[in-house]
Coordinates of C-alpha atoms in Angstrom, one line a residue:
Chain A
M1108 CA 72.3 106.7 89.6
Y1109 CA 73.3 110.3 89.1
L1110 CA 76.5 110.9 87.1
T1111 CA 78.1 114.2 86.2
D1112 CA 78.6 114.9 82.5
E1113 CA 82.4 114.2 82.9
E1114 CA 81.6 110.9 84.6
K1115 CA 79.2 110.0 81.7
R1116 CA 81.9 110.8 79.2
M1117 CA 84.4 108.6 81.0
L1118 CA 81.8 105.8 81.1
A1119 CA 81.3 106.2 77.4
G1120 CA 85.0 105.6 76.8
E1121 CA 85.9 109.1 75.7
K1122 CA 88.9 109.3 78.1
G1123 CA 90.2 105.9 77.1
F1124 CA 90.1 102.2 78.2
V1125 CA 91.3 102.4 81.8
P1126 CA 89.2 105.3 82.9
R1127 CA 86.2 103.6 81.3
L1128 CA 86.9 100.3 83.1
C1129 CA 87.4 102.1 86.4
M1130 CA 84.2 104.0 86.0
E1131 CA 82.3 100.9 85.1
Y1132 CA 83.6 99.3 88.3
L1133 CA 82.5 102.2 90.5
V1134 CA 79.1 102.4 88.8
E1135 CA 78.5 98.7 89.2
M1136 CA 79.6 98.8 92.9
S1137 CA 77.3 101.7 93.4
G1138 CA 74.4 99.7 92.1
V1139 CA 75.1 96.8 94.4
A1140 CA 75.6 99.2 97.4
G1141 CA 72.5 101.2 96.6
A1142 CA 74.6 104.3 96.2
E1143 CA 72.9 107.0 94.2
R1144 CA 76.1 108.9 93.2
L1145 CA 79.8 109.0 93.5
V1146 CA 81.7 111.1 96.0
E1147 CA 84.8 113.1 95.1
L1148 CA 87.7 111.9 97.3
D1149 CA 89.9 114.5 99.0
G1150 CA 91.8 112.3 101.5
T1151 CA 94.0 109.3 100.8
A1152 CA 93.5 105.9 99.1
D1153 CA 95.2 102.5 99.3
F1154 CA 94.7 99.3 97.4
H1155 CA 95.9 95.7 97.3
V1156 CA 98.9 95.6 95.0
P1157 CA 100.0 94.0 92.7
F1158 CA 96.4 93.6 91.5
T1159 CA 94.6 96.3 89.5
A1160 CA 91.2 95.3 90.9
M1161 CA 89.7 93.2 93.7
V1162 CA 87.0 91.9 91.4
P1163 CA 88.6 89.8 88.6
H1164 CA 86.1 91.1 86.0
Y1165 CA 87.8 94.5 86.2
E1166 CA 91.5 93.4 86.1
F1167 CA 93.3 94.8 83.1
P1168 CA 96.6 93.8 81.4
I1169 CA 100.0 95.5 82.0
E1170 CA 100.0 96.9 78.5
E1171 CA 97.2 99.3 79.5
L1172 CA 99.1 100.4 82.5
R1173 CA 102.2 101.0 80.4
K1174 CA 100.2 103.2 78.0
I1175 CA 98.6 105.4 80.7
A1176 CA 101.8 105.7 82.7
A1177 CA 103.7 106.8 79.5
D1178 CA 101.0 109.4 78.9
G1179 CA 101.7 110.9 82.4
A1180 CA 98.7 109.4 84.3
H1181 CA 98.8 109.9 88.1
F1182 CA 96.7 108.7 90.9
A1183 CA 94.1 111.4 91.8
L1184 CA 95.0 111.4 95.5
P1185 CA 97.9 110.3 97.7
T1186 CA 97.8 106.5 97.3
F1187 CA 99.5 103.7 99.3
A1188 CA 100.1 100.0 98.8
N1189 CA 98.5 97.9 101.6
K1190 CA 100.0 94.6 100.5
G1191 CA 103.5 93.6 99.3
P1192 CA 104.7 93.7 95.7
C1193 CA 104.6 90.0 95.2
Y1194 CA 102.0 87.5 94.2
G1195 CA 101.2 85.0 97.0
G1196 CA 101.5 87.5 99.8
T1197 CA 105.2 86.8 100.3
F1198 CA 107.5 88.6 102.7
V1199 CA 109.2 91.9 101.7
D1200 CA 112.2 91.7 104.1
G1201 CA 113.8 88.9 106.0
W1202 CA 112.4 86.1 103.7
E1203 CA 115.7 84.4 103.3
A1204 CA 115.6 83.4 107.0
S1205 CA 111.9 82.7 107.2
G1206 CA 112.2 78.9 107.1
Y1207 CA 109.0 78.9 105.1
A1208 CA 109.5 77.0 101.8
P1209 CA 109.3 78.0 99.0
H1210 CA 109.1 81.7 100.2
D1211 CA 112.7 81.5 101.5
E1212 CA 114.1 80.7 98.0
P1213 CA 115.6 83.5 95.9
D1214 CA 114.1 82.2 92.7
Y1215 CA 110.7 82.0 94.2
H1216 CA 111.0 85.6 95.5
E1217 CA 112.2 86.9 92.1
R1218 CA 109.3 85.2 90.2
A1219 CA 106.7 86.4 92.7
M1220 CA 107.9 90.0 92.6
Q1221 CA 105.8 92.2 90.2
R1222 CA 108.7 94.6 89.5
E1223 CA 107.3 96.2 86.3
W1224 CA 103.8 96.7 87.8
M1225 CA 105.4 98.4 90.8
E1226 CA 107.6 100.6 88.7
L1227 CA 104.6 101.8 86.7
Y1228 CA 102.5 102.3 89.8
I1229 CA 105.4 104.3 91.4
R1230 CA 105.6 106.5 88.3
M1231 CA 101.9 107.2 88.8
G1232 CA 102.5 108.2 92.4
L1233 CA 102.0 105.0 94.5
I1234 CA 103.7 105.2 97.9
T1235 CA 105.0 101.7 98.5
T1236 CA 104.1 101.2 102.2
Y1237 CA 103.5 97.5 101.5
S1238 CA 101.6 97.0 104.8
C1239 CA 98.2 96.3 106.3
A1240 CA 99.1 99.1 108.7
I1241 CA 99.8 101.8 106.0
Y1242 CA 99.0 104.5 108.6
L1243 CA 102.2 103.6 110.6
A1244 CA 104.4 104.5 107.6
A1245 CA 102.3 106.9 105.5
S1246 CA 103.7 110.1 106.9
Y1247 CA 100.6 111.7 105.5
W1248 CA 97.1 111.0 106.8
P1249 CA 93.6 112.1 106.0
T1250 CA 92.4 114.9 108.1
P1251 CA 89.0 114.8 109.8
G1252 CA 86.1 114.9 107.3
Q1253 CA 88.1 114.0 104.3
H1254 CA 86.7 111.3 102.0
C1255 CA 89.0 108.3 101.5
A1256 CA 89.1 104.9 99.9
W1257 CA 91.0 102.5 102.2
N1258 CA 90.9 98.8 101.7
E1259 CA 92.4 96.9 104.6
S1260 CA 89.8 95.8 107.2
S1261 CA 92.1 96.3 110.1
A1262 CA 93.0 99.8 108.9
V1263 CA 89.7 101.2 107.9
P1264 CA 88.5 101.9 111.5
Y1265 CA 91.8 103.7 112.0
C1266 CA 90.8 106.0 109.1
N1267 CA 87.2 106.5 110.4
A1268 CA 87.3 106.3 114.1
V1269 CA 90.8 107.4 115.0
L1270 CA 91.7 109.9 112.3
G1271 CA 88.2 111.1 111.4
G1272 CA 88.5 110.4 107.7
R1273 CA 85.6 108.7 105.9
S1274 CA 86.1 105.4 104.2
N1275 CA 84.3 102.1 103.5
I1276 CA 86.5 99.0 102.9
D1277 CA 86.6 99.8 99.2
G1278 CA 90.0 101.2 98.3
S1279 CA 90.8 100.1 94.7
F1280 CA 92.9 101.1 91.8
A1281 CA 89.7 102.6 90.3
S1282 CA 89.0 104.8 93.3
A1283 CA 92.6 105.9 93.6
F1284 CA 93.0 106.6 89.9
L1285 CA 89.7 108.5 89.4
G1286 CA 89.5 110.0 92.9
K1287 CA 86.0 108.8 93.3
A1288 CA 84.0 106.2 95.3
P1289 CA 80.4 105.1 95.7
Y1290 CA 78.6 107.5 98.1
Y1291 CA 77.3 105.3 100.9
G1292 CA 78.1 103.9 104.3
M1293 CA 80.8 105.8 106.1
H1294 CA 80.9 108.7 103.7
I1295 CA 77.5 109.8 105.0
T1296 CA 77.4 111.7 108.3
E1297 CA 74.2 110.1 109.6
N1298 CA 75.8 106.6 109.3
R1299 CA 78.7 107.5 111.5
Y1300 CA 76.8 108.0 114.7
A1301 CA 76.9 105.2 117.3
T1302 CA 73.7 103.1 117.7
V1303 CA 75.0 100.7 120.3
V1304 CA 76.6 101.7 123.6
I1305 CA 79.1 99.2 125.0
D1306 CA 80.0 99.2 128.7
T1307 CA 82.4 96.8 130.4
E1308 CA 82.6 95.5 133.9
R1309 CA 86.3 96.0 134.1
K1310 CA 88.1 99.1 132.9
I1311 CA 89.7 98.1 129.6
Q1312 CA 93.3 99.1 129.8
T1313 CA 95.8 96.5 128.7
D1314 CA 96.6 95.5 125.1
I1315 CA 95.0 92.1 125.3
E1316 CA 91.9 93.6 127.0
W1317 CA 91.5 95.9 123.9
D1318 CA 92.1 92.9 121.6
V1319 CA 89.6 90.6 123.3
L1320 CA 87.1 93.4 123.6
G1321 CA 87.4 94.2 119.9
F1322 CA 86.5 90.6 119.0
A1323 CA 83.6 90.6 121.4
V1324 CA 82.3 94.0 120.2
G1325 CA 82.6 92.8 116.6
E1326 CA 80.6 89.7 117.3
E1327 CA 77.9 91.6 119.2
C1328 CA 77.6 94.7 116.9
R1329 CA 78.2 93.0 113.5
L1330 CA 77.9 96.0 111.1
A1331 CA 76.7 98.6 113.7
V1332 CA 78.7 101.6 115.0
P1333 CA 79.4 101.2 118.8
A1334 CA 80.4 103.7 121.4
L1335 CA 82.6 102.3 124.1
I1336 CA 82.2 103.8 127.6
H1337 CA 84.2 103.6 130.8
T1338 CA 87.4 102.4 129.0
G1339 CA 90.9 103.7 129.5
K1340 CA 92.2 106.0 126.8
P1341 CA 93.6 103.6 124.1
T1342 CA 97.2 103.9 123.0
T1343 CA 98.2 103.6 119.4
T1344 CA 98.9 99.9 119.8
Q1345 CA 95.5 99.4 121.5
Y1346 CA 93.7 101.2 118.7
Q1347 CA 95.5 98.9 116.2
K1348 CA 94.5 95.9 118.2
F1349 CA 90.9 96.9 118.7
N1350 CA 90.4 97.8 115.0
T1351 CA 91.9 94.5 113.9
A1352 CA 90.0 92.3 116.3
A1353 CA 86.6 94.1 115.7
N1354 CA 87.0 93.4 112.0
T1355 CA 87.5 89.7 112.7
G1356 CA 84.7 89.2 115.2
G1357 CA 82.5 91.4 113.1
S1358 CA 82.7 94.1 110.5
I1359 CA 83.1 97.4 112.3
A1360 CA 84.1 100.3 110.0
M1361 CA 83.5 103.0 112.7
Y1362 CA 83.3 103.3 116.5
H1363 CA 83.6 106.0 119.1
V1364 CA 85.5 106.2 122.4
P1365 CA 84.1 109.4 123.9
G1366 CA 86.9 111.6 125.1
S1367 CA 89.4 110.0 122.7
T1368 CA 88.2 109.6 119.1
P1369 CA 87.8 112.9 117.2
E1370 CA 84.1 112.5 116.4
A1371 CA 83.1 111.8 120.0
P1372 CA 84.0 114.7 122.4
T1373 CA 81.1 113.3 124.5
L1374 CA 78.8 110.2 124.4
E1375 CA 75.8 112.4 123.4
F1376 CA 77.9 113.7 120.4
A1377 CA 78.8 110.1 119.4
L1378 CA 75.1 109.2 119.4
G1379 CA 74.2 112.2 117.3
G1380 CA 71.9 113.4 120.0
K1381 CA 69.7 110.3 119.7
K1382 CA 69.0 107.4 122.1
P1383 CA 71.0 104.3 121.4
K1384 CA 69.1 101.3 119.9
R1385 CA 70.9 99.1 122.4
E1386 CA 73.0 99.3 125.6
V1387 CA 75.2 96.2 126.2
M1388 CA 77.2 95.3 129.3
I1389 CA 80.2 93.1 128.4
D1390 CA 81.1 91.5 131.7
D1391 CA 84.3 89.7 132.7
A1392 CA 82.7 86.3 132.0
W1393 CA 81.9 87.4 128.5
L1394 CA 85.5 88.5 127.9
K1395 CA 86.8 85.2 129.4
R1396 CA 84.5 83.3 127.0
T1397 CA 85.9 85.3 124.1
Y1398 CA 89.5 84.7 125.2
E1399 CA 88.8 81.0 125.4
K1400 CA 87.1 80.9 122.0
L1401 CA 90.3 82.4 120.6
N1402 CA 92.4 79.7 122.1
Y1403 CA 92.2 76.4 120.3
H1404 CA 94.5 73.8 121.6
K1405 CA 94.7 70.6 123.6
G1406 CA 98.2 70.4 125.2
D1407 CA 100.7 73.2 126.2
S1408 CA 103.5 72.5 123.8
V1409 CA 104.3 75.5 121.5
E1410 CA 106.2 74.9 118.3
M1411 CA 106.2 78.5 116.9
V1412 CA 105.5 82.0 117.9
S1413 CA 104.4 84.9 115.6
L1414 CA 104.0 88.5 116.6
G1415 CA 102.9 91.4 114.4
C1416 CA 99.2 91.3 113.5
P1417 CA 98.7 94.0 112.6
H1418 CA 102.3 95.0 111.7
L1419 CA 104.2 96.2 114.8
N1420 CA 105.0 99.8 115.4
L1421 CA 108.4 100.9 116.5
V1422 CA 107.4 101.2 120.2
D1423 CA 106.3 97.6 120.3
L1424 CA 109.4 96.5 118.5
E1425 CA 111.5 98.3 121.1
K1426 CA 109.6 96.5 123.9
I1427 CA 110.1 93.1 122.3
A1428 CA 113.8 93.8 121.7
R1429 CA 114.3 94.6 125.4
K1430 CA 112.4 91.5 126.5
L1431 CA 114.4 89.3 124.1
E1432 CA 117.9 90.8 124.7
G1433 CA 120.3 88.2 125.9
R1434 CA 117.7 85.4 125.7
K1435 CA 117.1 82.5 123.3
S1436 CA 113.9 81.3 121.7
K1437 CA 113.5 77.5 121.7
V1438 CA 111.1 77.6 118.7
P1439 CA 110.8 79.5 115.3
F1440 CA 109.7 83.0 116.2
W1441 CA 108.5 85.5 113.6
I1442 CA 108.4 89.2 114.4
M1443 CA 106.6 91.1 111.6
T1444 CA 106.5 94.8 110.8
V1445 CA 106.0 97.4 108.0
P1446 CA 108.9 97.4 105.5
T1447 CA 109.9 101.1 106.1
L1448 CA 109.9 100.5 109.9
Y1449 CA 111.9 97.3 109.4
H1450 CA 114.8 99.5 108.2
Q1451 CA 114.5 101.9 111.1
A1452 CA 114.4 99.0 113.5
E1453 CA 117.5 97.6 111.9
Q1454 CA 119.3 100.9 112.4
L1455 CA 118.1 100.9 116.1
G1456 CA 119.8 97.5 116.5
Y1457 CA 116.6 95.5 117.1
R1458 CA 117.1 93.2 114.2
K1459 CA 120.4 92.0 115.7
I1460 CA 118.8 91.5 119.1
F1461 CA 116.0 89.5 117.5
E1462 CA 118.4 87.4 115.5
D1463 CA 120.7 86.8 118.4
A1464 CA 117.7 85.6 120.3
G1465 CA 116.9 83.1 117.5
A1466 CA 113.9 85.1 116.2
T1467 CA 113.3 86.0 112.5
F1468 CA 112.6 89.6 111.7
L1469 CA 110.3 90.0 108.7
S1470 CA 108.1 92.6 107.0
G1471 CA 105.2 93.0 104.7
T1472 CA 103.0 90.0 105.4
C1473 CA 101.8 87.6 108.1
P1474 CA 101.0 83.9 108.4
G1475 CA 97.3 84.5 107.5
A1476 CA 98.2 86.6 104.4
I1477 CA 100.9 84.2 103.2
G1478 CA 98.6 81.3 103.8
G1479 CA 100.5 79.2 106.3
I1480 CA 103.5 78.5 108.5
P1481 CA 106.6 76.4 108.0
D1482 CA 105.9 72.7 107.5
G1483 CA 105.9 70.5 110.6
V1484 CA 104.6 73.2 112.9
H1485 CA 101.4 72.1 114.6
A1486 CA 101.2 74.5 117.5
L1487 CA 101.4 78.3 117.0
A1488 CA 101.3 81.0 119.6
V1489 CA 100.0 84.5 118.6
D1490 CA 99.0 87.7 120.4
A1491 CA 96.3 88.8 118.0
A1492 CA 92.7 87.7 117.9
K1493 CA 92.7 88.1 114.1
Q1494 CA 95.6 85.8 113.5
A1495 CA 94.3 83.3 116.1
Y1496 CA 90.9 83.2 114.6
Y1497 CA 91.9 83.0 110.9
I1498 CA 94.9 80.7 111.0
S1499 CA 93.1 77.5 112.0
G1500 CA 90.9 78.0 108.9
L1501 CA 93.9 76.9 106.9
F1502 CA 94.1 73.6 108.9
P1503 CA 90.5 72.4 108.8
D1504 CA 91.2 68.7 108.3
E1505 CA 91.4 66.2 111.2
D1506 CA 94.7 64.8 110.0
N1507 CA 96.3 68.2 109.8
T1508 CA 95.1 70.4 112.6
L1509 CA 96.9 73.3 114.2
D1510 CA 96.9 74.1 117.9
V1511 CA 96.5 77.9 118.4
F1512 CA 97.6 79.6 121.6
Y1513 CA 96.4 83.1 122.0
G1514 CA 97.5 85.5 124.8
T1515 CA 99.5 88.6 125.7
Q1516 CA 102.8 89.6 124.0
D1517 CA 104.5 88.5 127.3
D1518 CA 102.8 85.1 127.2
C1519 CA 104.0 84.6 123.6
I1520 CA 107.6 85.6 124.4
D1521 CA 107.5 83.3 127.4
A1522 CA 106.2 80.5 125.2
A1523 CA 109.1 81.1 122.7
L1524 CA 111.7 81.0 125.5
A1525 CA 110.1 78.0 127.3
G1526 CA 108.5 76.1 124.4
R1527 CA 105.5 75.8 126.6
W1528 CA 102.3 77.8 127.1
H1529 CA 101.6 79.3 130.4
G1530 CA 99.1 82.0 129.3
E1531 CA 95.7 82.4 130.8
W1532 CA 93.0 85.0 131.0
R1533 CA 93.7 87.3 133.9
Chain B
M577 CA 53.7 71.6 98.7
G578 CA 54.6 73.4 101.8
E579 CA 53.7 76.9 103.0
K580 CA 55.0 79.8 100.9
I581 CA 56.3 83.1 102.2
R582 CA 57.0 86.0 99.9
I583 CA 59.3 88.9 101.2
K584 CA 60.2 92.0 99.3
G585 CA 63.8 93.3 99.3
R586 CA 66.5 95.2 97.4
A587 CA 68.2 93.5 94.5
E588 CA 72.0 93.8 94.6
W589 CA 72.6 91.6 91.5
P590 CA 69.8 90.8 89.0
G591 CA 68.6 87.5 87.9
I592 CA 66.3 84.7 89.1
A593 CA 67.5 81.5 90.8
E594 CA 65.6 78.8 92.7
A595 CA 67.4 76.3 94.9
E596 CA 67.5 74.7 98.3
A597 CA 68.6 77.0 101.1
L598 CA 71.7 76.7 103.2
V599 CA 71.2 78.9 106.2
S600 CA 73.9 80.3 108.4
P601 CA 72.3 81.7 111.6
I602 CA 75.5 83.6 112.4
P603 CA 77.6 85.8 110.2
L604 CA 79.9 84.2 107.6
E605 CA 83.6 84.9 107.5
G606 CA 85.9 84.7 104.4
F607 CA 89.6 85.1 103.9
D608 CA 91.4 82.0 105.5
N609 CA 88.0 80.9 106.9
V610 CA 86.6 79.9 103.5
D611 CA 87.9 77.4 101.0
P612 CA 86.6 78.7 97.7
A613 CA 87.9 75.7 95.7
K614 CA 86.0 73.2 98.0
G615 CA 83.1 75.6 98.5
Y616 CA 82.7 75.6 102.2
T617 CA 83.6 77.5 105.3
T618 CA 86.6 76.3 107.3
E619 CA 85.8 78.5 110.3
R620 CA 86.2 76.5 113.4
N621 CA 83.0 76.0 115.5
H622 CA 80.9 77.4 112.7
P623 CA 77.5 75.7 112.1
L624 CA 78.3 75.5 108.4
F625 CA 81.8 74.1 108.9
K626 CA 82.6 72.1 105.8
I627 CA 79.0 72.1 104.5
P628 CA 79.1 72.8 100.7
Y629 CA 77.3 75.9 99.5
E630 CA 77.7 75.3 95.7
G631 CA 74.3 75.5 93.9
K632 CA 72.5 76.5 97.2
V633 CA 70.8 79.7 98.1
L634 CA 73.3 80.9 100.7
V635 CA 71.4 82.7 103.5
F636 CA 73.2 84.6 106.2
P637 CA 72.7 87.6 108.4
S638 CA 75.8 89.6 107.5
P639 CA 79.4 89.3 106.5
R640 CA 82.3 89.7 108.9
G641 CA 86.1 89.9 108.8
S642 CA 88.4 91.1 106.1
G643 CA 87.8 91.9 102.4
G644 CA 88.7 88.3 101.8
F645 CA 85.0 87.6 102.4
M646 CA 84.9 87.7 98.6
G647 CA 86.2 84.1 98.7
Y648 CA 82.5 83.1 98.8
G649 CA 82.2 84.5 95.3
R650 CA 85.5 83.4 93.7
G651 CA 85.4 79.6 93.5
K652 CA 82.5 77.3 93.7
L653 CA 79.4 79.5 93.7
P654 CA 76.1 79.5 95.5
A655 CA 73.0 79.8 93.2
A656 CA 72.2 83.1 95.0
F657 CA 72.8 85.1 98.1
V658 CA 70.2 86.2 100.6
H659 CA 71.4 88.3 103.5
T660 CA 69.9 90.6 106.2
E661 CA 72.4 93.4 105.8
G662 CA 75.6 94.1 104.0
N663 CA 78.6 96.3 103.5
T664 CA 81.6 96.5 101.2
L665 CA 82.5 92.9 102.0
S666 CA 79.3 91.4 100.7
I667 CA 79.2 94.0 97.8
A668 CA 82.6 92.9 96.5
C669 CA 81.6 89.3 97.0
V670 CA 78.5 89.7 94.8
M671 CA 80.5 91.5 92.2
C672 CA 82.9 88.5 92.0
A673 CA 80.2 85.9 92.0
R674 CA 77.8 87.6 89.6
V675 CA 74.8 85.6 90.8
P676 CA 71.4 86.9 92.0
S677 CA 71.6 88.6 95.3
M678 CA 69.2 90.4 97.6
T679 CA 69.3 92.2 100.9
D680 CA 67.5 95.0 102.9
F681 CA 64.2 93.1 103.2
E682 CA 60.9 94.4 104.6
T683 CA 61.1 91.5 107.1
D684 CA 64.3 89.8 108.0
P685 CA 64.2 86.5 106.1
V686 CA 67.0 84.7 107.9
P687 CA 65.0 83.5 110.9
L688 CA 62.2 82.4 108.6
I689 CA 64.3 80.1 106.3
K690 CA 65.5 76.7 107.4
T691 CA 68.2 74.8 105.6
G692 CA 66.5 72.5 103.1
D693 CA 63.6 75.0 102.4
R694 CA 63.4 75.9 98.7
V695 CA 64.0 79.6 98.0
L696 CA 63.1 81.4 94.8
V697 CA 65.3 84.6 94.5
N698 CA 63.7 86.9 92.0
A699 CA 66.1 89.8 92.0
D700 CA 64.5 91.1 88.8
D701 CA 61.2 91.8 90.5
G702 CA 62.7 92.4 94.0
Y703 CA 61.4 89.5 96.1
I704 CA 62.2 86.1 97.5
E705 CA 59.7 83.3 97.9
I706 CA 60.3 80.6 100.5
T707 CA 58.7 77.2 100.2
K708 CA 58.8 75.5 103.6
K709 CA 60.1 71.9 103.5

């Protein structure tokens, strides 16, 4: 592959151990990806804290981080944390009341917290958003055309499709520190055009329609770039939902909604002036089948409800607060958001409303990321295709199965208040 | 010996491995839907549900889901990966597993390989050779 003279010097170790290791990582990744050079990043980056690399081979010890931080090292571009600061994916806020042992114990939380790593990262410029939905708290976004390195599957389409930034799912310490990434995939204009046109029988308008459509489109398109036609204009929540579901049913880094997403003023533009390879009609029966695939239960008894995949924005938190005000949940009920929004929601009085309704307000993780739910819960209701589809993977054995109910936010709230599931595809 | 089929492709990770194939006709999903310690998918309704991939040539069309796909490269390991197309998910997985891996073939090998066929993955010379059962 082509490397600049400076990149070659870094690879030779002339700039020290950490730059060399980061360069080795990017060069190796380029080799696997078939990338012929690196691209200079000018947008934003995020990575999975507390780790220094996704690939264990490129992890490095804290002594090395201490050294470079003491020498004044700084991330090369605005860099955000897309996971919490603890090992084990534990909660950032509200853990004391989570009811999820051992994550509700102060000692456990203290041991899991990687305080010194975080202090060093922060000195190097890391913004501690601690969320899969960094874009909800970033206060600073890539602008159209900027090259980025994001690393959260549910967020990457937000970068590419919604903001017009350019990113693969490859944010890492190395990319953020050196400001470089392998040049392939979504960095290349040609790869960003749609090749599949998706039409739907019904006009996609509600949150759950966007969520179910996302899963169906992911399954149908796999790695391809779709253009969605004849839909309503998605809201922020609906973009969040579609992105997350599409990267569970498939692996969609980029898509177009002509008339809404910035690289698709028209369908022709989204297609780059070419004919699509395929045109697919997703009819109502297809959506219903997808909804039913996301439901995985025998009876109708609900033992827990979890909302907040991806992490809830303030508008959704407000809606949930209004629906729960003065009511009482019969079952454990997790409501999950971004840590910074948690504190805003607290100031707005939502935390008190949630707690008075018997719910637990939490931030910085989710059942899937923390790897489970409180002991004794065998029936969980969620409003996210991603959570619904992953969570049962943690309960594969016949003597320890989990019933999963999937439906609208209203269906889930109703289930919390009634302890029973009344949701269905409408 | 059965029929042999040779297909050229792009090597992602070098090396040579020969083993029985385990074929997933649909994409594989990692994160909570793989158990790296046990070495099988835990994805409900998946054709490879709880079928061990350790020591097999794991053949699949494409990865799906989150970056946690790399779970397929972080515990029990297949002998090699063969897949139709990939992206960062499969790239990071291969970098974790560090076993021979190939993709971007001149002909899609996934429909041609059946579980139980023997597959030679020669990522050094850029081809796979399928010996039908």
